[in-house]
Short mmCIF file of C-alpha atoms in Angstrom, two decimals:
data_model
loop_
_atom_site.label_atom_id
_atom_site.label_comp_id
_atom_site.label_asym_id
_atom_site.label_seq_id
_atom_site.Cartn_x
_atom_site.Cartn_y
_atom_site.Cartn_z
CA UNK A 1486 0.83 12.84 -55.60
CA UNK A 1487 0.15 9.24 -55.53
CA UNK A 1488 3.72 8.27 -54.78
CA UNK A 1489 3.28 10.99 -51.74
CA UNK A 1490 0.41 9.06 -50.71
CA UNK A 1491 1.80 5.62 -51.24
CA UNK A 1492 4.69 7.33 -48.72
CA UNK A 1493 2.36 8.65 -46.23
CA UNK A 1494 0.28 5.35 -46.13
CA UNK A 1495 3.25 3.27 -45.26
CA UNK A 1496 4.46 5.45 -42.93
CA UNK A 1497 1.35 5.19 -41.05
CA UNK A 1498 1.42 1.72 -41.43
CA UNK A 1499 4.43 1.28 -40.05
CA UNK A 1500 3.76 3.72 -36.75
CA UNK A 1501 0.36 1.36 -36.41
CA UNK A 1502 2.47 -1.55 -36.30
CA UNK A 1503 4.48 0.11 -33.70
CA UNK A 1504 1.72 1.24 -31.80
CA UNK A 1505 0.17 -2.18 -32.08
CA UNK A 1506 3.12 -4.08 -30.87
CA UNK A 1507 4.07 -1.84 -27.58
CA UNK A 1508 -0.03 -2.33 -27.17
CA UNK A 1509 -0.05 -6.01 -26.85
CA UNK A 1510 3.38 -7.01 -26.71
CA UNK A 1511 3.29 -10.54 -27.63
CA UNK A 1512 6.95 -11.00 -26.71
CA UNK A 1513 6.37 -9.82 -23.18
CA UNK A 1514 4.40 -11.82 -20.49
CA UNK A 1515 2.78 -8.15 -19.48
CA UNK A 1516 1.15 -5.49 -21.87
CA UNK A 1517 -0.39 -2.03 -21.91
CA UNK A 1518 -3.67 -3.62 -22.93
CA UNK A 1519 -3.82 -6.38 -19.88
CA UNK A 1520 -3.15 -3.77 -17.83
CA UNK A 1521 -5.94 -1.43 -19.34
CA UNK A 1522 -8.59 -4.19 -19.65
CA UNK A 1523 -7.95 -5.10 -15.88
CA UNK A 1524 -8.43 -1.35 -14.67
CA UNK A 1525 -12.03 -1.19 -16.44
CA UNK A 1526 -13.35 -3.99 -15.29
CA UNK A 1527 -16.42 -2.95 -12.63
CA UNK A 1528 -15.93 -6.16 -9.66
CA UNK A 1529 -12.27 -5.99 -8.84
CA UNK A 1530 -12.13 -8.69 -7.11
CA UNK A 1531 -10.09 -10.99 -9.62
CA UNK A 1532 -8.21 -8.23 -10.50
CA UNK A 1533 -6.85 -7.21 -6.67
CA UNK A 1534 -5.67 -10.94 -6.58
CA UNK A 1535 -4.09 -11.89 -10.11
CA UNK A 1536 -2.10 -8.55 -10.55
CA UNK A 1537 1.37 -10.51 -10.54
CA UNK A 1538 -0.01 -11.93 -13.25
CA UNK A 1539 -0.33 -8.50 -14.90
CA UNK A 1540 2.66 -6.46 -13.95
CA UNK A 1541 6.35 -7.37 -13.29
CA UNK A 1542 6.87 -8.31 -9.57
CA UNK A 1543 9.71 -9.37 -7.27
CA UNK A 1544 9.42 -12.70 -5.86
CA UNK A 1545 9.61 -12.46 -1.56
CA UNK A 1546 10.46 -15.97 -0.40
CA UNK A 1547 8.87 -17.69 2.27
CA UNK A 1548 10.62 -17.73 5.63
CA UNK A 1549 12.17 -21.04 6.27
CA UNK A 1550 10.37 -21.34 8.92
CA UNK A 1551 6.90 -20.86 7.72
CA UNK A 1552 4.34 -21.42 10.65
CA UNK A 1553 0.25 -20.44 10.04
CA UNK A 1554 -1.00 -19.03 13.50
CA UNK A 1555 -3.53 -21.21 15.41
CA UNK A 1556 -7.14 -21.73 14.95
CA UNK A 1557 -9.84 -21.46 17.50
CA UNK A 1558 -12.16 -20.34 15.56
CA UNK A 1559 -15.58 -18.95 17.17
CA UNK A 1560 -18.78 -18.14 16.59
CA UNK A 1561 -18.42 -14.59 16.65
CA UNK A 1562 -21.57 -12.28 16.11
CA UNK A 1563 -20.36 -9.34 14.39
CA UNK A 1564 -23.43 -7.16 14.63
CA UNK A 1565 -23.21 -2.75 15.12
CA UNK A 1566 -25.50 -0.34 14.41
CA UNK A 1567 -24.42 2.52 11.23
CA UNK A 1568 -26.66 5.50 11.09
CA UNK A 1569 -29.43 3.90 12.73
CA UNK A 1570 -29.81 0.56 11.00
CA UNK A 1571 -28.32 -2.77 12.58
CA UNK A 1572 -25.84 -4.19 10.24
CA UNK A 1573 -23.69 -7.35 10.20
CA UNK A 1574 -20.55 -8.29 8.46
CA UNK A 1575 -22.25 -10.52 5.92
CA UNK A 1576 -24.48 -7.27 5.19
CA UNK A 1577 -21.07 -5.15 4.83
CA UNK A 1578 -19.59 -8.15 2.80
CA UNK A 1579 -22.43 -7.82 0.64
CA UNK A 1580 -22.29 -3.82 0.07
CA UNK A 1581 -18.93 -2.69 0.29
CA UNK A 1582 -16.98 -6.06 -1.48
CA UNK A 1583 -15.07 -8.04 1.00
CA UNK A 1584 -12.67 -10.89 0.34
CA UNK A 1585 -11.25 -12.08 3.43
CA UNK A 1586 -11.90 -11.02 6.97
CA UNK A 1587 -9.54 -12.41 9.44
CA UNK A 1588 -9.86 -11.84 13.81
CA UNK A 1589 -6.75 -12.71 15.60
CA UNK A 1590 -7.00 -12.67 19.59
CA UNK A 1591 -4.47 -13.36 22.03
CA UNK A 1592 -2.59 -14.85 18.64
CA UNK A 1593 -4.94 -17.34 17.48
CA UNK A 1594 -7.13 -16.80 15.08
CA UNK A 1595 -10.81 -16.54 15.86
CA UNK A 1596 -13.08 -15.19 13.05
CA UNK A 1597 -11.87 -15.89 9.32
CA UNK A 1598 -13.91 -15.80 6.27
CA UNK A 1599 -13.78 -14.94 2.76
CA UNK A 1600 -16.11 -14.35 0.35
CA UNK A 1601 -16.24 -13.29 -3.84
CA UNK A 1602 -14.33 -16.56 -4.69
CA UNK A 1603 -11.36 -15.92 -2.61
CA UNK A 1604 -9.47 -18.61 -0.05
CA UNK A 1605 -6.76 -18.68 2.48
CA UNK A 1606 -3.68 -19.00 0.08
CA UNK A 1607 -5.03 -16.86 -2.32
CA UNK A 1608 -2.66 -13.64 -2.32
CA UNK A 1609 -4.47 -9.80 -2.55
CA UNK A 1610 -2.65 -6.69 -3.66
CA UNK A 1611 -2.09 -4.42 -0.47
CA UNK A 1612 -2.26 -0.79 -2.37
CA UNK A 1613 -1.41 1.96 0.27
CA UNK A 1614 -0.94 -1.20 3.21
CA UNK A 1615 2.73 -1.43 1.65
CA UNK A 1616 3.07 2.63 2.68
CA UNK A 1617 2.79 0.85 6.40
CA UNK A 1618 5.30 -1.93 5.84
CA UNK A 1619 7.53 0.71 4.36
CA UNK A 1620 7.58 2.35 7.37
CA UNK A 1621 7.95 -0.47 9.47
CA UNK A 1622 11.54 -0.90 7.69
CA UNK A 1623 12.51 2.54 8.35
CA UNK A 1624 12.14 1.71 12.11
CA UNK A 1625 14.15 -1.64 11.26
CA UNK A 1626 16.90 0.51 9.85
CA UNK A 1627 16.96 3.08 12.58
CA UNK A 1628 17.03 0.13 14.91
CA UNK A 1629 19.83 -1.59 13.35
CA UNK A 1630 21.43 1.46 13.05
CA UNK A 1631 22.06 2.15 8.94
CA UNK A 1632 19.66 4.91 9.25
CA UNK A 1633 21.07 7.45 11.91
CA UNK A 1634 18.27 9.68 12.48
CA UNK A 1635 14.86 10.04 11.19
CA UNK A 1636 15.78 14.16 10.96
CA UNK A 1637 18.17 13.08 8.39
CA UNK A 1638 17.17 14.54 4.91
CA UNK A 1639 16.49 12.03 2.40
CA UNK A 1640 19.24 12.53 0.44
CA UNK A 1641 21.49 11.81 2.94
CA UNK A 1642 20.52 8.14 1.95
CA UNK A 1643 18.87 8.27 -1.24
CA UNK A 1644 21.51 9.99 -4.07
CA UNK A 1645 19.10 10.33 -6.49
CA UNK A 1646 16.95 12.87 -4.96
CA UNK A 1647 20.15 15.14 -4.88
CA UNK A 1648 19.44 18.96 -5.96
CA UNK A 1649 15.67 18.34 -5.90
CA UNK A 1650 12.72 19.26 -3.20
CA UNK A 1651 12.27 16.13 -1.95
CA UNK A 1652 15.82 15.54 -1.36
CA UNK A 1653 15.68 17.88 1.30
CA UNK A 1654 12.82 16.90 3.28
CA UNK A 1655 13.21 14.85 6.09
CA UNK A 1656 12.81 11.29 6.68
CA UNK A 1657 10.57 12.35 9.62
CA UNK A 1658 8.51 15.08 7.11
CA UNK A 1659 7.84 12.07 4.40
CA UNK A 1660 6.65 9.76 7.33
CA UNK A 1661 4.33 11.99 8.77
CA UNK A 1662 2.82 12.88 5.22
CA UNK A 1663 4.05 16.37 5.23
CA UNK A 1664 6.73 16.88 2.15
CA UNK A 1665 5.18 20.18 1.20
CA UNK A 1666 5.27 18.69 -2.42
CA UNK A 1667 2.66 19.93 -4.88
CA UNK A 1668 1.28 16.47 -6.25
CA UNK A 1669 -2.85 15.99 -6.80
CA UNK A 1670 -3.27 12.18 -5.05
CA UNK A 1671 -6.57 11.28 -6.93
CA UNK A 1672 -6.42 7.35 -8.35
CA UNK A 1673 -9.50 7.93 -10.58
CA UNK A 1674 -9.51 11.39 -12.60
CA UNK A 1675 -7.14 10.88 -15.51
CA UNK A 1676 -5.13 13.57 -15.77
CA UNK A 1677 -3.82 13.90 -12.05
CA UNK A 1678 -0.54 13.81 -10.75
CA UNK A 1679 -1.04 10.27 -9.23
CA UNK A 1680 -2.62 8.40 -12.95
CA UNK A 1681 0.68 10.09 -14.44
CA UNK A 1682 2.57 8.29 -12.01
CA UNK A 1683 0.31 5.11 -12.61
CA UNK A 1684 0.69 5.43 -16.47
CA UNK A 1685 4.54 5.97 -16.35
CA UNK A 1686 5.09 3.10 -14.40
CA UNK A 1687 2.19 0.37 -14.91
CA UNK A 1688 2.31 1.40 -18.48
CA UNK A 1689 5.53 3.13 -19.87
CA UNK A 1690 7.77 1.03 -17.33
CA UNK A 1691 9.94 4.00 -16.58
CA UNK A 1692 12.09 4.37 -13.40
CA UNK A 1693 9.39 5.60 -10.53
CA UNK A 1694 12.19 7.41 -8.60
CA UNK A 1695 13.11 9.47 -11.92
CA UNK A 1696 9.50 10.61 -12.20
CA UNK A 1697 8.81 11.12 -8.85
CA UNK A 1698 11.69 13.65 -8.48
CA UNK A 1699 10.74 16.27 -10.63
CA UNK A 1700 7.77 17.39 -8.22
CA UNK A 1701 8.37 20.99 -6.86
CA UNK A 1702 7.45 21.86 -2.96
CA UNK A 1703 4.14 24.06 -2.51
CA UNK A 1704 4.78 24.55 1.09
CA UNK A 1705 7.21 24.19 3.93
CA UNK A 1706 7.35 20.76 4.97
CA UNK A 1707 6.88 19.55 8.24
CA UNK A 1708 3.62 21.84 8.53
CA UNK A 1709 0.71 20.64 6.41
CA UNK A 1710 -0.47 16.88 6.51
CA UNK A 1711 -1.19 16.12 2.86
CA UNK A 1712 -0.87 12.15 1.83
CA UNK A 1713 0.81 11.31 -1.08
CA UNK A 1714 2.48 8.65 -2.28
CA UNK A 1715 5.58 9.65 -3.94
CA UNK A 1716 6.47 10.48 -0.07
CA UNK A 1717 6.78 6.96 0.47
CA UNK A 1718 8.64 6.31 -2.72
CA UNK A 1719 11.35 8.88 -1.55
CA UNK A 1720 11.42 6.54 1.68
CA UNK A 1721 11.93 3.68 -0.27
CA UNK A 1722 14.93 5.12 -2.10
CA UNK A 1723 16.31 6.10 1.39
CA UNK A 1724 15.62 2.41 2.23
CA UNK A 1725 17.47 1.10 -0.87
CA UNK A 1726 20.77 3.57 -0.04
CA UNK A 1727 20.68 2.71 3.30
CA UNK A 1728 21.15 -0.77 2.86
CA UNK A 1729 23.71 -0.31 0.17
CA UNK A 1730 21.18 -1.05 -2.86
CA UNK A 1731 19.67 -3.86 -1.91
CA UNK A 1732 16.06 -4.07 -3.21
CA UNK A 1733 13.06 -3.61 -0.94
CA UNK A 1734 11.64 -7.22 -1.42
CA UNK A 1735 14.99 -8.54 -0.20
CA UNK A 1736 14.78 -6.15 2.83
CA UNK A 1737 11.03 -7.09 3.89
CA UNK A 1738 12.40 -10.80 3.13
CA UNK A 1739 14.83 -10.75 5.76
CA UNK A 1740 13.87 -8.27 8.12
CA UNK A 1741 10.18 -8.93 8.27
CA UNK A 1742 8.74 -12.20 6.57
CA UNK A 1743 11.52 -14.12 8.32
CA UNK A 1744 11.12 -13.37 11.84
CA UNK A 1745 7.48 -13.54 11.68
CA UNK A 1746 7.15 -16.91 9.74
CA UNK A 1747 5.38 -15.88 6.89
CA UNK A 1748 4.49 -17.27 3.94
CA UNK A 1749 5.60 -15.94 0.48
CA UNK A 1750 4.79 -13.07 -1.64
CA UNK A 1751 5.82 -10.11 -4.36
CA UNK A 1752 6.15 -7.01 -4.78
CA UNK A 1753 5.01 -5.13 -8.19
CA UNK A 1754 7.72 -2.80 -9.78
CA UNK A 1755 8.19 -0.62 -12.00
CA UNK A 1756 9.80 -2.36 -14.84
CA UNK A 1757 10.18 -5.95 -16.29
CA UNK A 1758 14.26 -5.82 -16.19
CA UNK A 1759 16.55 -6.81 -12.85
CA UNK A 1760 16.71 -2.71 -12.39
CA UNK A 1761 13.36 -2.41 -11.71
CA UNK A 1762 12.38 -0.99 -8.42
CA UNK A 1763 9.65 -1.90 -5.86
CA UNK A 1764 6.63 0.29 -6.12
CA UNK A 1765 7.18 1.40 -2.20
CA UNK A 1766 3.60 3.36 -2.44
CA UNK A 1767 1.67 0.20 -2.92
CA UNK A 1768 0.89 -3.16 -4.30
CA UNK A 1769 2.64 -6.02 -1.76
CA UNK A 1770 0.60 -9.13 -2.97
CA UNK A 1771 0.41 -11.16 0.73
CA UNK A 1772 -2.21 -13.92 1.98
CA UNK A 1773 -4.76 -12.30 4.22
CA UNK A 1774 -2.75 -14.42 6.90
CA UNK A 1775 0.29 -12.03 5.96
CA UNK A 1776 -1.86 -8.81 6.52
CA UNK A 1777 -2.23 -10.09 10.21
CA UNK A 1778 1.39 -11.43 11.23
CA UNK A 1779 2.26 -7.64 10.30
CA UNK A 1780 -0.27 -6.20 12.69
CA UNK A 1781 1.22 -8.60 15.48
CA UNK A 1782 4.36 -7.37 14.81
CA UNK A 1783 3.28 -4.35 16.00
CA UNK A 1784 0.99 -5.32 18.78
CA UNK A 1785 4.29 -7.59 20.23
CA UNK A 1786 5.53 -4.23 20.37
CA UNK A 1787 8.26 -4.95 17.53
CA UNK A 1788 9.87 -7.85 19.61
CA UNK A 1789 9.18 -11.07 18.03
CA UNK A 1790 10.88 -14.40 20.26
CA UNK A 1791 12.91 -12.06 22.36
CA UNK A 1792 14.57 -10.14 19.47
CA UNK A 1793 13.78 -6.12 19.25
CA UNK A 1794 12.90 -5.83 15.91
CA UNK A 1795 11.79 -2.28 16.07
CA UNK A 1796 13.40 0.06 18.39
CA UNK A 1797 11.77 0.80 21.99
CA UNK A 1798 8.60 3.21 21.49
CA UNK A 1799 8.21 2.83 17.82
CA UNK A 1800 4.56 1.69 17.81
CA UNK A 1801 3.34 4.53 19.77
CA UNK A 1802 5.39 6.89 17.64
CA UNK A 1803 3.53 5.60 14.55
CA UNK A 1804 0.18 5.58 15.86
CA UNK A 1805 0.66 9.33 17.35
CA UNK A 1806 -0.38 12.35 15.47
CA UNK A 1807 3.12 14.68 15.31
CA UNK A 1808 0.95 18.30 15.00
CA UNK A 1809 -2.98 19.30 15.90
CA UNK A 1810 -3.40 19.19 12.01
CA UNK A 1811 -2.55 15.46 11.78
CA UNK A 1812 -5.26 14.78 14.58
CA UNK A 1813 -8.61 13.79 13.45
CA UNK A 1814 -11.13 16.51 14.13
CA UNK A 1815 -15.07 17.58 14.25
CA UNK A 1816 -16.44 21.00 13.51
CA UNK A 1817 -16.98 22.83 10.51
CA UNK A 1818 -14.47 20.49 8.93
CA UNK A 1819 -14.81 17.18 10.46
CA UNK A 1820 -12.02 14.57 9.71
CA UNK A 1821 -12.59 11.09 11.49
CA UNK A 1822 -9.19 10.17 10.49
CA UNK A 1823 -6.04 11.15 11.60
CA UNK A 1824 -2.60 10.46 10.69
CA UNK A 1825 0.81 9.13 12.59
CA UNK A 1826 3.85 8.44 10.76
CA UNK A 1827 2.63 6.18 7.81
CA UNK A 1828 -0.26 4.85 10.33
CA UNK A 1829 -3.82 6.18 10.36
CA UNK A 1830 -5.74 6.63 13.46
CA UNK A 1831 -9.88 7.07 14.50
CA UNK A 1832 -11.51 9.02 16.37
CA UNK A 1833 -12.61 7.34 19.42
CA UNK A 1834 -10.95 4.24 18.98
CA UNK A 1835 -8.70 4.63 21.81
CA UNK A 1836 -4.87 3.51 21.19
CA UNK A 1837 -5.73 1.52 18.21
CA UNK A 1838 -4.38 2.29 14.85
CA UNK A 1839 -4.34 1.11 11.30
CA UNK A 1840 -3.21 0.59 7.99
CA UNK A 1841 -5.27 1.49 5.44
CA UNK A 1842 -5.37 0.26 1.13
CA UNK A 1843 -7.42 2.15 -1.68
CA UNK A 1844 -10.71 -0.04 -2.05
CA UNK A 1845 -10.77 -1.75 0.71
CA UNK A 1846 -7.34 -3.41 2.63
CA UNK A 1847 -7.13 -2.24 6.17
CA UNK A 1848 -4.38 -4.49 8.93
CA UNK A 1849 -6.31 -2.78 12.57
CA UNK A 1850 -4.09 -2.93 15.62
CA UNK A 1851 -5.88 -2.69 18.98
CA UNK A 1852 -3.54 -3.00 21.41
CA UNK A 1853 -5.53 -2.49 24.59
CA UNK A 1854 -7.84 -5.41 23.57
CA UNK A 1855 -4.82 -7.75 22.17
CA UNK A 1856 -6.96 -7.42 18.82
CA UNK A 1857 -5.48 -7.19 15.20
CA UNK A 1858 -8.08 -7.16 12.64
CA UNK A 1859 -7.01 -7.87 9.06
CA UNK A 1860 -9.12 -6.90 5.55
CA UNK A 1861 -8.82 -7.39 2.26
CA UNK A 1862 -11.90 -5.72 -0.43
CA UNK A 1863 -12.44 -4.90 -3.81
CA UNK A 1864 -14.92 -1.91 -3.77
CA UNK A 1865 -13.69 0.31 -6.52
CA UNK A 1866 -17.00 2.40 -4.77
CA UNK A 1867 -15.81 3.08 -1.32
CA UNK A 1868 -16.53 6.68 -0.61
CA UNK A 1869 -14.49 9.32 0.11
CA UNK A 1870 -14.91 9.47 4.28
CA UNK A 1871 -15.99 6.45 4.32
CA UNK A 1872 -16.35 5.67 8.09
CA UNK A 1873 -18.60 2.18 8.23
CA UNK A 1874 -15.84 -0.28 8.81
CA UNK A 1875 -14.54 1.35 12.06
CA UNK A 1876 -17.88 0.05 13.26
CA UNK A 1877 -17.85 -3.24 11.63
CA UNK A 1878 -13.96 -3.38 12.72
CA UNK A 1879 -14.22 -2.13 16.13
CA UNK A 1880 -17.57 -4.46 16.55
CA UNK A 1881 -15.33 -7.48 15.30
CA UNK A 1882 -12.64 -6.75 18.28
CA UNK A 1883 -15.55 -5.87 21.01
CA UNK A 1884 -16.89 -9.78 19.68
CA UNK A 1885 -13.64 -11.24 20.21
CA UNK A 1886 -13.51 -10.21 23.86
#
């Protein structure tokens, strides 16, 4: 019995040593318990802005031509009224956990501050903002022609999703959130679809495209809006075949950061080895400045010095809701938002249109005032419907003139 014992106790030693070691892995610059200790913490703030620091990331080189946009900076009074109290941005600051605010009009800059410790060349994770610049590539590729149509299915482009669901939704269905895909998008219970996808990547470093496949179709697609991320994933894939397997980080490098002079940045993924992928759902880690050049993009209408970059009518497809159920909506169940083709839109906020990160990020594109409006936040707190920033946003733009 005691030998048994002896037997037992050293086998459980040696499992805890195991366990231990993938924990904290002191060989590896990331770990399991970084990661875990980061995601507790209650002010994000450090967090949002250091997380190349906890996860393996592709470097995205400056353009070589690297230009900051003018300043003529005002004194803008950024004042609205929110269910009947008059509120300012330093009051929303306070509340709702800005970092950087940034008003560009006409191209210059005109309002920029930052608050919770953050600068100008500090870099904040993007979340859901990198669904937008996903998108944006899609409409490089059709433009450049490696994607033929967006009615191709994604498998057409992206092998991997052979002989599964998503592999035969469109590229059209995934931009417009409407897969059909039975996944539960909720970043905060722990057993749903999208922390399995969190703890299988950010944790387990396992291949996101090999996870995300298995997901079986609840619906037909092209019907129901429903936004998920592993839509965007499948997109990225596409992305990746299209351009023969070239990584997304390259891509945006070239295609993107280049034209628009902007400064460097990375891209989590989901391992630490030279396979690992971009995560396409989220987590571009940009200078607030970056946020804005990729609003102008789309407010120069995709043509940056004379060059089309996206093709003719791209940024009003985007901002346009493809079916009544992607429109937002009042009644017995009011929606303020509604949803484009990886864009979000407002209710009464005429043409413009937005991306949109968990907690906070938002790039606002107002093209009938020559307004893009650029945040970065850290409110691990925002509420579900949250609708206050339209008004601090949409005050911001009515300041600028």
């Amino acid at each position: 019995m005691v030998r048994i014992l002896s037997v037992v106790g050293a086998f459980l030693t040696v499992v805890l040593l195991v366990f231990l070691g993938w924990y904290f892995r002191p060989w590896s610059e990331y770990s399991p318990h970084e990661v875990l200790q980061s995601q507790r913490v209650e002010d994000r703030t450090v967090f949002y802005r250091q997380m190349e620091t906890l996860y393996p990331y592709r470097q995205i080189s400056a353009s070589p031509h690297v230009e900051n946009l003018s300043r003529n900076i005002q004194d803008l009074d950024i004042t609205y009224e929110y269910k009947g109290a008059l509120r300012s941005i330093g009051s929303y600051a306070e509340d709702r956990a800005i970092t950087g605010f940034i008003v560009v009009k006409g191209g210059e800059v005109v309002f920029e501050q930052y608050w919770r410790g953050e600068g100008p060349e500090d870099r904040h994770t993007s979340w859901s903002v990198a669904k937008s610049v996903v998108a944006t590539l899609i409409g490089v590729a059709l433009q450049e022609g490696v994607v033929q149509s967006l009615d191709d299915k994604a498998s057409t482009y992206a092998p991997i999703y052979q002989d599964t669901d998503f592999g035969n939704i469109t590229i059209r269905q995934l931009l417009m959130m409407s897969s059909g895909i039975d996944f539960v998008e909720d970043y905060e219970t722990p057993d749903s679809d999208m922390r399995r996808l969190f703890f299988n990547t950010f944790l387990l470093q396992k291949d996101v495209d090999r996870f995300v496949r298995q997901f079986k179709r609840k619906s037909d697609p092209g019907q129901e809006f429903e936004y998920i991320s592993p839509n965007t994933s499948v997109l990225g894939a596409v992305l990746t075949g299209a351009y023969g397997g070239r990584s997304l980080s390259s891509l945006v490098e070239e295609k993107i950061f280049a034209p628009m002079k902007m400064d460097a940045a990375t891209w989590l993924l989901d391992r630490d080895t030279d396979e690992g992928k971009e995560l396409a759902y989220c987590c571009l880690n940009m200078r607030l400045e970056e946020y804005a050049k990729i609003g102008l993009l789309y407010l120069k209408d995709g043509v940056v010095d004379g060059q089309r970059i996206l093709p003719p009518g791209w940024t009003k497809f985007v901002a346009t809701p493809p079916t009544p159920e992607h429109s937002p909506h009042q009644g017995t169940e009011a929606r303020p938002f509604g949803y484009g083709h990886h864009f979000w839109v407002a209710e009464g906020a005429g043409e413009a249109y937005f991306a949109s990160g968990y907690n906070g990020q938002y790039i606002w594109i107002d093209p009938a005032h020559d307004v893009v409006v650029a945040m970065t936040g850290a409110d691990r707190n925002l509420p579900n419907g949250h609708t206050e920033f339209l008004a601090l946003i949409q005050a911001a733009a009515k300041a600028a003139g």
